[in-house]
mmCIF file of C-alpha atoms in Angstrom:
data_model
loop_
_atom_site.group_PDB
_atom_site.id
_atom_site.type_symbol
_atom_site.label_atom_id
_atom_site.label_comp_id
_atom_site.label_asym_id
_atom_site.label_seq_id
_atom_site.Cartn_x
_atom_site.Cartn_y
_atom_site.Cartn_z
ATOM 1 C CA UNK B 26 -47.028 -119.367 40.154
ATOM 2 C CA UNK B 27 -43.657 -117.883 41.452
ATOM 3 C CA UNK B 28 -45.606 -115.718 43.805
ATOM 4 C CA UNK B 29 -47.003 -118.662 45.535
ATOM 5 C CA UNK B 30 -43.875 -119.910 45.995
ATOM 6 C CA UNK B 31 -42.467 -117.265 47.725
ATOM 7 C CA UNK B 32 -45.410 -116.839 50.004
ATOM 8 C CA UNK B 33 -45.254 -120.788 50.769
ATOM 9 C CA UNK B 34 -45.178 -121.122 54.874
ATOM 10 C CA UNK B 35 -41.389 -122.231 54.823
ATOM 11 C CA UNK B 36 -42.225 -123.020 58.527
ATOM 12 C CA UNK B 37 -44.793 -125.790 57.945
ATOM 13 C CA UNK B 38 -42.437 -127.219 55.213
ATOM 14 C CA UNK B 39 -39.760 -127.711 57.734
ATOM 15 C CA UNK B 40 -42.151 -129.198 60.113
ATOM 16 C CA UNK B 41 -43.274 -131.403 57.155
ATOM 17 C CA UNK B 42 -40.059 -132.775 56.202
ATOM 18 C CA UNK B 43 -39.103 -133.182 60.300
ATOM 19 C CA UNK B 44 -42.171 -135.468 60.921
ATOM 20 C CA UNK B 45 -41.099 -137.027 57.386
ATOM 21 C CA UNK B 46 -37.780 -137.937 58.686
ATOM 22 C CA UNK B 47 -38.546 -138.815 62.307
ATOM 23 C CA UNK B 48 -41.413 -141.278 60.836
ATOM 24 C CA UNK B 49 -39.342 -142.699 58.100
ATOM 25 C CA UNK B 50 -36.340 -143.723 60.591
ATOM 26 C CA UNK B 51 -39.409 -144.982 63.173
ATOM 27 C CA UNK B 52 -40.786 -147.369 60.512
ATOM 28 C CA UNK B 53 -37.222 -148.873 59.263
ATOM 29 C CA UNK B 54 -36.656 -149.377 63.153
ATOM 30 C CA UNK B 55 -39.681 -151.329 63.684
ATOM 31 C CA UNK B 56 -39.408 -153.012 60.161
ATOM 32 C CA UNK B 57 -35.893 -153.949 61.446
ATOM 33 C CA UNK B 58 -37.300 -155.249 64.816
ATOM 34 C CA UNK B 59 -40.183 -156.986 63.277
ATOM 35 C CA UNK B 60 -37.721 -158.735 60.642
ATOM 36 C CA UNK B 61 -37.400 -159.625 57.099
ATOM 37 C CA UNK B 62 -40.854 -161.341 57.047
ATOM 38 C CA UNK B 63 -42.799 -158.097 57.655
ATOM 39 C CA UNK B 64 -41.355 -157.158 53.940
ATOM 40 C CA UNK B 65 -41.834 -160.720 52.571
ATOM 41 C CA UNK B 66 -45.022 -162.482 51.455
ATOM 42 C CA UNK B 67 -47.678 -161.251 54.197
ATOM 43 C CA UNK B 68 -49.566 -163.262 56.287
ATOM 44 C CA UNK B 69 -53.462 -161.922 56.976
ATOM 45 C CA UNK B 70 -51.928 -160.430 60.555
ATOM 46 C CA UNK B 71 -49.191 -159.275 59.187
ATOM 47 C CA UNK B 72 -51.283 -157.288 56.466
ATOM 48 C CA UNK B 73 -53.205 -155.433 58.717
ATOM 49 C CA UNK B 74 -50.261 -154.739 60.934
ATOM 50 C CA UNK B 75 -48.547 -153.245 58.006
ATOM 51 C CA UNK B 76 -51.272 -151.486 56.055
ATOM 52 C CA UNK B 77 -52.110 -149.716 60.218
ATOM 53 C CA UNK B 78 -48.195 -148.849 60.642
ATOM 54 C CA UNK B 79 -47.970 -147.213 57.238
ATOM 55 C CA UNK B 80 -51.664 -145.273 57.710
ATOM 56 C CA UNK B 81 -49.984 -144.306 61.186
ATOM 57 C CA UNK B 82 -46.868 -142.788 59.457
ATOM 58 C CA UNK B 83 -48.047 -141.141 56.721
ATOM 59 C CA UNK B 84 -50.861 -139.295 59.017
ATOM 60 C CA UNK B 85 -47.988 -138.191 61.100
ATOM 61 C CA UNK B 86 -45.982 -136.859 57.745
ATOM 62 C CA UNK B 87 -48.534 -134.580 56.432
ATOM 63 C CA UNK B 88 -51.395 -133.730 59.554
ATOM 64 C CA UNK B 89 -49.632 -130.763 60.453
ATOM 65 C CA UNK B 90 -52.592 -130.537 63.623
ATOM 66 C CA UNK B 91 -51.599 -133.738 65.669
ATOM 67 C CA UNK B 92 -48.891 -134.241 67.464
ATOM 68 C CA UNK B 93 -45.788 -136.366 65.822
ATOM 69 C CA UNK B 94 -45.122 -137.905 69.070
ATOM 70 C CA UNK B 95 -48.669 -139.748 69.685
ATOM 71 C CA UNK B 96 -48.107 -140.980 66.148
ATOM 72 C CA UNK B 97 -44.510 -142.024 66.755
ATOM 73 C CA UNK B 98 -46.489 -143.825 69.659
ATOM 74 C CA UNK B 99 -48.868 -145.506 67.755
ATOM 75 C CA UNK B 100 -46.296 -146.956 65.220
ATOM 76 C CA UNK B 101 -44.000 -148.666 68.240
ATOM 77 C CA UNK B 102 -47.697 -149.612 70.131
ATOM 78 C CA UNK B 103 -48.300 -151.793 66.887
ATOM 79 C CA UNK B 104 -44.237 -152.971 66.238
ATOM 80 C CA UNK B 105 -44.512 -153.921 69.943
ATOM 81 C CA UNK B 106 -47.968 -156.284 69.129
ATOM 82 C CA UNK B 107 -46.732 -157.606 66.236
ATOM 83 C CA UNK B 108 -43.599 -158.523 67.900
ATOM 84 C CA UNK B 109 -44.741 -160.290 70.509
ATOM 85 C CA UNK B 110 -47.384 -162.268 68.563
ATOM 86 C CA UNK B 111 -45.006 -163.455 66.348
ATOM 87 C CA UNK B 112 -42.895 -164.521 69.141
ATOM 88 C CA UNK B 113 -46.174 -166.327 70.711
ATOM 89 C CA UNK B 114 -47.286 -167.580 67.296
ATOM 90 C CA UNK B 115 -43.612 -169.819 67.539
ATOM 91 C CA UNK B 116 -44.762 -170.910 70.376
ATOM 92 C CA UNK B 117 -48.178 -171.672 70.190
ATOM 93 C CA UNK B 118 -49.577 -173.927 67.294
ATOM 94 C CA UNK B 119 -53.250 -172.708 68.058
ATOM 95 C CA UNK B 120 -52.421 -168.834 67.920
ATOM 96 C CA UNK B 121 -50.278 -169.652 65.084
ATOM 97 C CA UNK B 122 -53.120 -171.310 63.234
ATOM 98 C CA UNK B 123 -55.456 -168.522 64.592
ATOM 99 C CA UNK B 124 -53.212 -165.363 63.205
ATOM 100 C CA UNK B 125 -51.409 -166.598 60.691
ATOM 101 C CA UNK B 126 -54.145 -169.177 59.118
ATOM 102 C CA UNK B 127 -53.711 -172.169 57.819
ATOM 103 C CA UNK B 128 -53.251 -174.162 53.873
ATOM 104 C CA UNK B 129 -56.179 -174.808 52.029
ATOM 105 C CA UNK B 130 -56.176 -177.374 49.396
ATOM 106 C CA UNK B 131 -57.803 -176.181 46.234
ATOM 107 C CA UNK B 132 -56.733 -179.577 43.950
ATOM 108 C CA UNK B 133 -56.905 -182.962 45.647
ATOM 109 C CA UNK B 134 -55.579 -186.167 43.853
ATOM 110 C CA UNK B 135 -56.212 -184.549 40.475
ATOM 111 C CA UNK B 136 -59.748 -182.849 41.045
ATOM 112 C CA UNK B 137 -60.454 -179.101 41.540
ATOM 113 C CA UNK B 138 -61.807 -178.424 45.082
ATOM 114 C CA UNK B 139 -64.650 -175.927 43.860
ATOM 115 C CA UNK B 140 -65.458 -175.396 47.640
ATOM 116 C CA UNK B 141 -62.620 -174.134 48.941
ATOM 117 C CA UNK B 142 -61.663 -171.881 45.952
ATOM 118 C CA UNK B 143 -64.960 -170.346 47.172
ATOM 119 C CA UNK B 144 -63.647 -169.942 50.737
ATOM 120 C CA UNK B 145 -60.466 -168.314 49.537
ATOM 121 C CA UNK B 146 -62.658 -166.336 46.644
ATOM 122 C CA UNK B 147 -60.146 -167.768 44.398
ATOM 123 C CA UNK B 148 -61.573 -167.976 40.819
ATOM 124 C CA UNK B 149 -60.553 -170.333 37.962
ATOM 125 C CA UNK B 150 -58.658 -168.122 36.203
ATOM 126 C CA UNK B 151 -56.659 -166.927 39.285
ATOM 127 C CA UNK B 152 -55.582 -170.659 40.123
ATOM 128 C CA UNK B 153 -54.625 -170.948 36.225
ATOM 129 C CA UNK B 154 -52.387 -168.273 36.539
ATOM 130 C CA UNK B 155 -50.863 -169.807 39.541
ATOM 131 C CA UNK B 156 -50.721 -172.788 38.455
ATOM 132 C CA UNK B 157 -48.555 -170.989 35.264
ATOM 133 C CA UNK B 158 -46.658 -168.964 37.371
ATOM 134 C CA UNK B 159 -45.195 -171.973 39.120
ATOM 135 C CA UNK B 160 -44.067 -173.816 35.840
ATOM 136 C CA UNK B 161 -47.500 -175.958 35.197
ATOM 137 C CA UNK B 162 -49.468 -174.951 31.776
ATOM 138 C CA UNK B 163 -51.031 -178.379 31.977
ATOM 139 C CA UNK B 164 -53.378 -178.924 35.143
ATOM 140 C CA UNK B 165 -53.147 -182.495 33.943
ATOM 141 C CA UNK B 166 -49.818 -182.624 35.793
ATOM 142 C CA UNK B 167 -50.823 -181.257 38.967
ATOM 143 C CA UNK B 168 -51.912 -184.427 41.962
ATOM 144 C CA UNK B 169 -52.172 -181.558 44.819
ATOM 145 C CA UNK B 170 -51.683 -178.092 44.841
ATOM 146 C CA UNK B 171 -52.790 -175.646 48.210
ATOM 147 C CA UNK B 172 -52.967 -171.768 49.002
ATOM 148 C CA UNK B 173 -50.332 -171.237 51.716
ATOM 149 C CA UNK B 174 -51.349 -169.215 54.667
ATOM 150 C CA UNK B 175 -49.472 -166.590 53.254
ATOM 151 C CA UNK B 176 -51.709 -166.566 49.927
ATOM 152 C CA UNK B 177 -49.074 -168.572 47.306
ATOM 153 C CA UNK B 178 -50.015 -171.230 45.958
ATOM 154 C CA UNK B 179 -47.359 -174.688 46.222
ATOM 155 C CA UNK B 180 -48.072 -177.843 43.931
ATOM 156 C CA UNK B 181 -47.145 -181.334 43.921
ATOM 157 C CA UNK B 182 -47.144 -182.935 40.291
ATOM 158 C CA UNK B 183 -48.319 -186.808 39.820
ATOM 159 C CA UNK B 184 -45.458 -188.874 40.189
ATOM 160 C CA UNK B 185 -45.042 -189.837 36.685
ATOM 161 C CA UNK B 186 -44.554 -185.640 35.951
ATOM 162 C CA UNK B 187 -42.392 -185.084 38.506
ATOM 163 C CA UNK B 188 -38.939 -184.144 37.515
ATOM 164 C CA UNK B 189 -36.163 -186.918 37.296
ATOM 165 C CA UNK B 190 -33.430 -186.327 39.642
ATOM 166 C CA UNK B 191 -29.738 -187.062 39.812
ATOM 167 C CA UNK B 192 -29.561 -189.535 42.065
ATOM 168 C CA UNK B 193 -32.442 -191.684 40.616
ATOM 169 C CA UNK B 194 -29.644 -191.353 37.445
ATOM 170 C CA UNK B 195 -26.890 -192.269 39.663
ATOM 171 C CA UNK B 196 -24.773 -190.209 37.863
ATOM 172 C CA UNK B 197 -21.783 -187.779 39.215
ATOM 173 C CA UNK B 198 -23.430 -184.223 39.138
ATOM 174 C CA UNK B 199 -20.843 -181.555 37.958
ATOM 175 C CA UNK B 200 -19.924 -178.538 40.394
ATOM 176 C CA UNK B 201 -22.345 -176.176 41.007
ATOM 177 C CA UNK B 202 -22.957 -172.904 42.705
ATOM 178 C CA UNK B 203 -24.429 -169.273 42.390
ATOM 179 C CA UNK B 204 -23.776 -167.368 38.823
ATOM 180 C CA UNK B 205 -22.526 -163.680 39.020
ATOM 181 C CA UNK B 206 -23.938 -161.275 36.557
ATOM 182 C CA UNK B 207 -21.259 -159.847 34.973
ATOM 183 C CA UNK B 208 -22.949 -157.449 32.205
ATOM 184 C CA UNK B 209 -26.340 -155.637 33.221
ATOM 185 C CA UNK B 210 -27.833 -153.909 31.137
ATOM 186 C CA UNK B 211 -24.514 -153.295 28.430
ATOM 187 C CA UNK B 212 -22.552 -152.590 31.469
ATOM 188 C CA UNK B 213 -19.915 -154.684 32.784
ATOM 189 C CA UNK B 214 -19.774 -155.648 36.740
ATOM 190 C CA UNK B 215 -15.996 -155.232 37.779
ATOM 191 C CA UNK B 216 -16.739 -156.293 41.657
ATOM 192 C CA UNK B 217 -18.565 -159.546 40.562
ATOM 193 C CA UNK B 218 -16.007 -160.509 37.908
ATOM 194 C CA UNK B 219 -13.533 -159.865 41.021
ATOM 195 C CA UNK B 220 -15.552 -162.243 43.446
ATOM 196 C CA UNK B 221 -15.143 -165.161 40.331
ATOM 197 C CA UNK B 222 -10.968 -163.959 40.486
ATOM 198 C CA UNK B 223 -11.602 -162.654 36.273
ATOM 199 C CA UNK B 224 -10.793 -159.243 35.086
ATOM 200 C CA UNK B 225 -12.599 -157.354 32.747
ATOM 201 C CA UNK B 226 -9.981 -157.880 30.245
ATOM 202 C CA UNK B 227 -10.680 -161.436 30.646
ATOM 203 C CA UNK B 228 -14.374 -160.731 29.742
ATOM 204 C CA UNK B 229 -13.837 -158.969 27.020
ATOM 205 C CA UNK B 230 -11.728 -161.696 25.517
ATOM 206 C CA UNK B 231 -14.527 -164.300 26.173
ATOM 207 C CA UNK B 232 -17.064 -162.066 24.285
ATOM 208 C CA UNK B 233 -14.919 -161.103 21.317
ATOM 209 C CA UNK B 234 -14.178 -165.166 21.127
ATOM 210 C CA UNK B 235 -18.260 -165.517 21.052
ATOM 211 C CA UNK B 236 -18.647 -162.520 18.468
ATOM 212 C CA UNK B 237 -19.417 -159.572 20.390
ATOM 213 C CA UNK B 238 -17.833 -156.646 19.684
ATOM 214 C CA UNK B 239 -20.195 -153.907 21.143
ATOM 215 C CA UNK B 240 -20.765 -154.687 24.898
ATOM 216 C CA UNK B 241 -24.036 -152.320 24.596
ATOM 217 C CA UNK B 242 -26.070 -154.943 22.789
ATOM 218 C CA UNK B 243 -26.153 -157.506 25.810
ATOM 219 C CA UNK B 244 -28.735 -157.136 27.941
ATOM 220 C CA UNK B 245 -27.602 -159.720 30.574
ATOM 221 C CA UNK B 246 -24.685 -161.979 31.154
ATOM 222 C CA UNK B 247 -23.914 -164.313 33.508
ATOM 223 C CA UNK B 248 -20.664 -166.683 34.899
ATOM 224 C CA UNK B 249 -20.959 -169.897 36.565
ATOM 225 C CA UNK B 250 -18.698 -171.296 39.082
ATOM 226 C CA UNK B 251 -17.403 -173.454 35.742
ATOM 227 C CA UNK B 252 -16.516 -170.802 34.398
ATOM 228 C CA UNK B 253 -19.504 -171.128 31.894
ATOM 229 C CA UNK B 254 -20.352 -167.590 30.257
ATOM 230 C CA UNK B 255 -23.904 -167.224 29.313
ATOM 231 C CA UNK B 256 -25.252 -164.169 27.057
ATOM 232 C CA UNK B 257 -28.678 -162.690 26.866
ATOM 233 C CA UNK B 258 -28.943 -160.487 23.816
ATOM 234 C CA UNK B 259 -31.244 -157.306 23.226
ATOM 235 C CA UNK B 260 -34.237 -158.771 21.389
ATOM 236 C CA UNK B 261 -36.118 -155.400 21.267
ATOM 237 C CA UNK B 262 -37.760 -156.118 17.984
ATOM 238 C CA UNK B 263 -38.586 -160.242 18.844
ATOM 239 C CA UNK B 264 -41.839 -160.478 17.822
ATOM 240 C CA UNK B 265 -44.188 -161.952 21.182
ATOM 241 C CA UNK B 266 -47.163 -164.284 20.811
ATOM 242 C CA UNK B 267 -50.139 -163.431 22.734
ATOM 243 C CA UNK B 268 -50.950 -165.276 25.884
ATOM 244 C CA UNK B 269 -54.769 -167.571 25.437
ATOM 245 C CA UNK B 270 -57.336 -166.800 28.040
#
């Protein structure tokens, strides 16, 4: 085993871990060209744009026989395509429909739309799970719901489910904004107590006021812009109920 080591072609590693480098800084510069969607729920176009880039990159890494430079070619040939169709696909409602797609409905007032869960080979138990994942455990509830181009799924509930807002309350809402995490993990987050102007002293007084002692046993806890401090205990040994098929 040690003898292998030593008679490893040092050479080829360096070349190895140069194409490595030159093809890792290539990709984040055409990720960073291409945007924050290229990284972001994936459109059929940009799929195949990204599965291709990657295939490019990683052939470049480790083929020691080709030559970096046509792959470092390839990768910006693709960046360059996918660039300029986005830019077109803005543009252009018809190429936008034509690379990008387009919604399909899969429930209509109520009913499922057996047809086109066939055209998006979407099964019943893959539109339950959707339908789960976005809050609805009753498909009683759900009026419409439609497979975005980009393959999630968004639902509109009957009126008479939907939630109630403020306004139809006409009530005053109270102040609200985003929540800093302040413990993660049984460690406390100095910078985010800064950006909420506390100190950890400050925290520490809130918890021993609530009855924690030993900072280790929260898992999570959070601070709203009303100064509201919420704790999420360990619960390693909460027993879980299994999920029905």
């Amino acid at each position: 085993m040690i003898e292998n080591i030593f008679q490893t072609n040092w050479t080829e590693l360096l070349d190895v871990t140069l194409r490595a480098t030159v093809s890792l800084v290539t990709l984040f510069l055409i990720t960073k060209m291409l945007g924050k969607k290229q990284v972001s729920q994936l459109s059929l176009f940009d799929y195949v744009i990204g599965i291709s880039i990657g295939n490019f990159a990683a052939e470049m890494t480790i083929n020691l026989e080709s030559d970096y430079l046509h792959g470092i070619l390839a990768v910006v040939i693709f960046g360059i395509v996918a660039y300029f169709v986005s830019i077109l696909t803005m543009k252009s409602i018809h190429l936008r429909r034509y690379f990008m797609g387009t919604p399909t409905l899969l429930i209509q007032d109520g009913k499922l739309l057996e047809k086109n869960m066939k055209k998006v080979r979407y099964d019943i138990n893959d539109l339950l799970e959707q339908c789960r994942i976005n809050g609805y455990f009753d498909m009683s509830e759900i009026k419409y719901a439609l497979m975005e181009a980009n393959g999630t799924v968004s639902i509109l509930p009957f009126e008479t489910e939907r939630p109630l807002k403020v306004k139809d309350m006409k009530v005053k809402p109270k102040k609200e904004g985003l929540c800093a995490n302040v413990i993660i993990d049984g460690k406390i987050m100095p910078h985010n107590l800064e950006n909420f102007h506390k100190t950890t002293d400050w925290l520490k007084k809130e918890l021993k006021v609530k009855g924690y002692e030993d900072i280790s046993d929260i898992l999570l806890a959070t601070l709203d812009v009303n100064e509201k401090l919420q704790i999420y205990e360990r619960n390693l040994d909460e027993k879980i109920k299994n999920v029905l098929e």
